[in-house]
Amino acid sequence: MKKYWWKILCILILFYVIIVGFMGPVPHQPILNESIRNTYFHVALWMSMTIMLFTSMVFSFKYLRSGSLDHDDKASEFAKGGLFFGILGCLTGSVWANYTWGDPWPNDPKLNGAAVGMLMYLAYMLLRSSFEDEQRKARISSVYNILAFAVFIPLIYILPRLTDSLHPGNGGNPAFSSYDMNNEMRKVFYPAIIGWTLLGVWLIELRVRVKKINRFLREEVANTNPAKVHQ
């Protein structure tokens, strides 16, 4: 039970977020109305995505210092998890934008920056698949991953604040914290970030285990029948 407490916590938090997120009270603002409930999903997913991409970058640094493929495995899987949550964030954001702005993907600098950021991490996945030697793949992709995160943050969080943007907190628009997110919403929003992040870590942990098992099996095959590995 000691090993799984955080998984139980993840399930409880997400049940709370989904139930209270759809049924709890929210402030009614012009245009947003009930769609503000998407804050618990769209915004929280993007915050979790940022946490996972940052963690991926940290493991890339660790790989460059240690040369351990375990660190590279975690870096790649956290990047995949972040990309997956980013895509979910884009989908939920498009639904929200369609109801509030009348267009699922308006010409907005934050949306365009998000698209570029997702493409950068898709390129990271393609880069990893283009190498057979694991150490070479890990070295080159680790450098790329660090640079990608360094570009991603300005694209998403800095540049939209320097120009006109429809998103709250950007381009002169007041942020949710000062505009319409009350204390009742914060009771759901902050747990939502924790819950989605824990879910992402849970999925990533499973994928890292699969990678370790596959590597172990390849090594076993190589030790017992080297000729078969080169076929």
Tab-separated table of C-alpha atoms in Angstrom:
chain	number	residue	atom	x	y	z
A	1	MET	CA	0.000	0.000	0.000
A	2	LYS	CA	2.888	2.390	0.724
A	3	LYS	CA	3.997	2.169	-2.924
A	4	TYR	CA	0.551	2.899	-4.353
A	5	TRP	CA	-0.735	5.680	-2.114
A	6	TRP	CA	-0.119	8.352	-4.761
A	7	LYS	CA	-2.055	6.342	-7.359
A	8	ILE	CA	-5.024	6.112	-5.016
A	9	LEU	CA	-4.665	9.851	-4.383
A	10	CYS	CA	-4.626	10.458	-8.154
A	11	ILE	CA	-7.895	8.562	-8.639
A	12	LEU	CA	-9.594	10.335	-5.727
A	13	ILE	CA	-8.466	13.773	-6.896
A	14	LEU	CA	-9.617	13.208	-10.484
A	15	PHE	CA	-13.008	11.922	-9.315
A	16	TYR	CA	-13.306	15.069	-7.205
A	17	VAL	CA	-12.244	17.313	-10.094
A	18	ILE	CA	-14.647	15.721	-12.591
A	19	ILE	CA	-17.663	15.660	-10.258
A	20	VAL	CA	-17.207	19.099	-8.672
A	21	GLY	CA	-15.860	20.504	-11.930
A	22	PHE	CA	-19.121	19.745	-13.723
A	23	MET	CA	-21.542	20.246	-10.840
A	24	GLY	CA	-19.921	22.775	-8.493
A	25	PRO	CA	-20.656	26.511	-8.468
A	26	VAL	CA	-18.737	28.806	-10.832
A	27	PRO	CA	-18.850	32.568	-11.396
A	28	HIS	CA	-20.992	33.540	-14.377
A	29	GLN	CA	-19.176	35.995	-16.585
A	30	PRO	CA	-20.309	37.416	-19.923
A	31	ILE	CA	-19.332	35.240	-22.923
A	32	LEU	CA	-17.686	32.556	-20.739
A	33	ASN	CA	-20.780	31.463	-18.799
A	34	GLU	CA	-20.619	27.724	-17.982
A	35	SER	CA	-17.656	27.165	-20.315
A	36	ILE	CA	-15.394	28.492	-17.561
A	37	ARG	CA	-15.517	24.951	-16.138
A	38	ASN	CA	-13.022	24.039	-18.854
A	39	THR	CA	-10.428	25.777	-16.686
A	40	TYR	CA	-10.222	22.533	-14.691
A	41	PHE	CA	-9.377	20.622	-17.846
A	42	HIS	CA	-7.807	22.816	-20.545
A	43	VAL	CA	-5.724	25.062	-18.278
A	44	ALA	CA	-4.884	22.332	-15.749
A	45	LEU	CA	-3.786	19.962	-18.543
A	46	TRP	CA	-1.458	22.605	-19.917
A	47	MET	CA	0.029	23.269	-16.495
A	48	SER	CA	0.620	19.528	-16.090
A	49	MET	CA	2.124	19.420	-19.585
A	50	THR	CA	4.603	22.130	-18.616
A	51	ILE	CA	5.594	20.208	-15.478
A	52	MET	CA	6.195	17.049	-17.502
A	53	LEU	CA	8.213	18.813	-20.203
A	54	PHE	CA	10.316	20.502	-17.532
A	55	THR	CA	10.904	17.115	-15.877
A	56	SER	CA	11.884	15.690	-19.266
A	57	MET	CA	14.458	18.445	-19.675
A	58	VAL	CA	15.868	17.729	-16.197
A	59	PHE	CA	16.339	14.047	-17.063
A	60	SER	CA	18.055	15.046	-20.307
A	61	PHE	CA	20.526	17.068	-18.239
A	62	LYS	CA	20.972	14.058	-15.965
A	63	TYR	CA	21.668	11.799	-18.922
A	64	LEU	CA	24.340	14.164	-20.297
A	65	ARG	CA	26.037	14.114	-16.887
A	66	SER	CA	25.730	10.402	-16.167
A	67	GLY	CA	25.327	8.638	-19.521
A	68	SER	CA	22.668	6.417	-17.930
A	69	LEU	CA	20.037	5.196	-20.388
A	70	ASP	CA	17.553	5.075	-17.503
A	71	HIS	CA	17.642	8.869	-17.434
A	72	ASP	CA	17.174	9.020	-21.196
A	73	ASP	CA	14.205	6.655	-20.956
A	74	LYS	CA	12.551	8.947	-18.433
A	75	ALA	CA	13.371	12.042	-20.481
A	76	SER	CA	11.771	10.599	-23.611
A	77	GLU	CA	8.697	9.288	-21.811
A	78	PHE	CA	8.097	12.531	-19.911
A	79	ALA	CA	8.352	14.355	-23.248
A	80	LYS	CA	5.801	11.971	-24.770
A	81	GLY	CA	3.541	12.444	-21.761
A	82	GLY	CA	3.854	16.212	-22.032
A	83	LEU	CA	3.097	16.078	-25.760
A	84	PHE	CA	0.039	13.894	-25.122
A	85	PHE	CA	-1.280	16.286	-22.488
A	86	GLY	CA	-0.482	19.200	-24.789
A	87	ILE	CA	-2.614	17.670	-27.536
A	88	LEU	CA	-5.443	17.120	-25.024
A	89	GLY	CA	-5.010	20.745	-23.965
A	90	CYS	CA	-5.272	21.897	-27.590
A	91	LEU	CA	-8.427	19.838	-28.148
A	92	THR	CA	-10.166	21.078	-25.004
A	93	GLY	CA	-9.004	24.611	-25.792
A	94	SER	CA	-10.421	24.403	-29.321
A	95	VAL	CA	-13.814	23.373	-27.969
A	96	TRP	CA	-13.703	26.269	-25.506
A	97	ALA	CA	-12.591	28.744	-28.172
A	98	ASN	CA	-15.390	27.659	-30.492
A	99	TYR	CA	-18.026	28.499	-27.879
A	100	THR	CA	-16.483	31.730	-26.559
A	101	TRP	CA	-14.659	33.197	-29.571
A	102	GLY	CA	-16.683	31.619	-32.367
A	103	ASP	CA	-13.683	29.864	-33.902
A	104	PRO	CA	-11.942	26.664	-32.748
A	105	TRP	CA	-8.553	28.026	-33.815
A	106	PRO	CA	-8.475	31.831	-34.222
A	107	ASN	CA	-5.329	33.654	-35.311
A	108	ASP	CA	-4.007	34.059	-31.778
A	109	PRO	CA	-0.272	34.223	-30.892
A	110	LYS	CA	-0.623	31.817	-27.976
A	111	LEU	CA	-2.452	29.238	-30.084
A	112	ASN	CA	0.065	29.577	-32.886
A	113	GLY	CA	2.912	29.288	-30.397
A	114	ALA	CA	1.306	26.147	-28.974
A	115	ALA	CA	1.148	24.629	-32.456
A	116	VAL	CA	4.821	25.388	-33.068
A	117	GLY	CA	5.706	23.947	-29.655
A	118	MET	CA	3.829	20.708	-30.353
A	119	LEU	CA	5.607	20.401	-33.709
A	120	MET	CA	8.979	20.860	-31.986
A	121	TYR	CA	8.286	17.935	-29.686
A	122	LEU	CA	6.959	15.825	-32.558
A	123	ALA	CA	10.296	16.519	-34.250
A	124	TYR	CA	11.976	15.311	-31.050
A	125	MET	CA	10.141	11.988	-31.381
A	126	LEU	CA	11.139	11.695	-35.034
A	127	LEU	CA	14.749	12.513	-34.159
A	128	ARG	CA	14.843	9.696	-31.631
A	129	SER	CA	13.477	7.207	-34.138
A	130	SER	CA	16.176	8.032	-36.689
A	131	PHE	CA	19.060	6.497	-34.686
A	132	GLU	CA	19.714	2.857	-33.950
A	133	ASP	CA	22.647	3.311	-31.564
A	134	GLU	CA	21.059	4.039	-28.196
A	135	GLN	CA	23.866	6.151	-26.737
A	136	ARG	CA	24.102	8.334	-29.832
A	137	LYS	CA	20.330	8.705	-29.937
A	138	ALA	CA	20.286	9.651	-26.255
A	139	ARG	CA	23.070	12.242	-26.568
A	140	ILE	CA	21.662	14.058	-29.594
A	141	SER	CA	18.040	13.940	-28.447
A	142	SER	CA	18.995	15.159	-24.952
A	143	VAL	CA	20.615	18.284	-26.399
A	144	TYR	CA	17.610	18.846	-28.656
A	145	ASN	CA	15.199	18.337	-25.738
A	146	ILE	CA	16.952	20.962	-23.614
A	147	LEU	CA	16.921	23.487	-26.456
A	148	ALA	CA	13.287	22.689	-27.309
A	149	PHE	CA	12.140	23.458	-23.764
A	150	ALA	CA	14.169	26.682	-23.757
A	151	VAL	CA	12.269	27.789	-26.887
A	152	PHE	CA	8.903	26.367	-25.822
A	153	ILE	CA	8.526	28.470	-22.669
A	154	PRO	CA	8.929	31.856	-24.425
A	155	LEU	CA	6.562	30.712	-27.188
A	156	ILE	CA	3.806	29.832	-24.731
A	157	TYR	CA	4.253	32.092	-21.721
A	158	ILE	CA	6.313	35.141	-22.727
A	159	LEU	CA	5.731	36.173	-26.362
A	160	PRO	CA	1.885	36.177	-26.083
A	161	ARG	CA	2.185	38.727	-23.265
A	162	LEU	CA	4.051	41.100	-25.574
A	163	THR	CA	1.308	41.325	-28.196
A	164	ASP	CA	-2.479	41.243	-28.528
A	165	SER	CA	-3.939	37.908	-27.468
A	166	LEU	CA	-7.409	36.617	-26.718
A	167	HIS	CA	-6.146	34.508	-23.835
A	168	PRO	CA	-6.605	35.830	-20.286
A	169	GLY	CA	-3.401	37.195	-18.808
A	170	ASN	CA	-1.926	37.999	-22.222
A	171	GLY	CA	-1.897	41.057	-24.447
A	172	GLY	CA	-3.409	43.320	-21.811
A	173	ASN	CA	-6.255	40.951	-20.916
A	174	PRO	CA	-6.613	40.405	-17.156
A	175	ALA	CA	-5.668	36.943	-15.917
A	176	PHE	CA	-8.239	34.551	-14.483
A	177	SER	CA	-6.860	35.082	-10.988
A	178	SER	CA	-7.946	38.707	-10.999
A	179	TYR	CA	-10.863	38.459	-13.422
A	180	ASP	CA	-13.168	35.622	-12.576
A	181	MET	CA	-11.493	32.764	-10.691
A	182	ASN	CA	-12.918	32.863	-7.186
A	183	ASN	CA	-11.911	30.827	-4.140
A	184	GLU	CA	-14.453	28.105	-4.954
A	185	MET	CA	-12.812	27.538	-8.324
A	186	ARG	CA	-9.329	27.478	-6.812
A	187	LYS	CA	-10.445	24.580	-4.592
A	188	VAL	CA	-10.892	22.541	-7.770
A	189	PHE	CA	-8.298	24.092	-10.084
A	190	TYR	CA	-5.199	23.443	-7.960
A	191	PRO	CA	-6.166	19.828	-7.171
A	192	ALA	CA	-6.839	19.400	-10.923
A	193	ILE	CA	-3.227	20.291	-11.721
A	194	ILE	CA	-2.023	17.777	-9.132
A	195	GLY	CA	-4.431	15.080	-10.308
A	196	TRP	CA	-3.613	15.377	-14.024
A	197	THR	CA	0.100	15.498	-13.252
A	198	LEU	CA	-0.110	12.338	-11.131
A	199	LEU	CA	-2.035	10.613	-13.927
A	200	GLY	CA	0.694	11.583	-16.372
A	201	VAL	CA	3.411	10.274	-14.049
A	202	TRP	CA	1.451	7.028	-13.636
A	203	LEU	CA	1.283	6.486	-17.410
A	204	ILE	CA	4.934	7.449	-17.831
A	205	GLU	CA	6.015	5.040	-15.114
A	206	LEU	CA	4.286	2.191	-16.964
A	207	ARG	CA	5.955	3.120	-20.251
A	208	VAL	CA	9.391	3.340	-18.626
A	209	ARG	CA	8.877	-0.154	-17.193
A	210	VAL	CA	8.011	-1.463	-20.655
A	211	LYS	CA	11.182	0.094	-22.059
A	212	LYS	CA	13.309	-1.523	-19.377
A	213	ILE	CA	11.720	-4.915	-20.002
A	214	ASN	CA	12.277	-4.628	-23.766
A	215	ARG	CA	15.919	-3.627	-23.263
A	216	PHE	CA	16.447	-6.530	-20.868
A	217	LEU	CA	14.932	-8.963	-23.376
A	218	ARG	CA	17.130	-7.614	-26.187
A	219	GLU	CA	20.210	-8.011	-24.024
A	220	GLU	CA	19.192	-11.550	-23.137
A	221	VAL	CA	18.771	-12.403	-26.819
A	222	ALA	CA	22.113	-10.788	-27.627
A	223	ASN	CA	23.864	-12.810	-24.918
A	224	THR	CA	22.308	-16.132	-25.884
A	225	ASN	CA	22.227	-15.761	-29.682
A	226	PRO	CA	24.321	-12.837	-31.005
A	227	ALA	CA	23.754	-13.856	-34.630
A	228	LYS	CA	19.998	-13.444	-34.252
A	229	VAL	CA	20.385	-9.823	-33.146
A	230	HIS	CA	22.085	-8.835	-36.406
A	231	GLN	CA	19.541	-10.541	-38.646
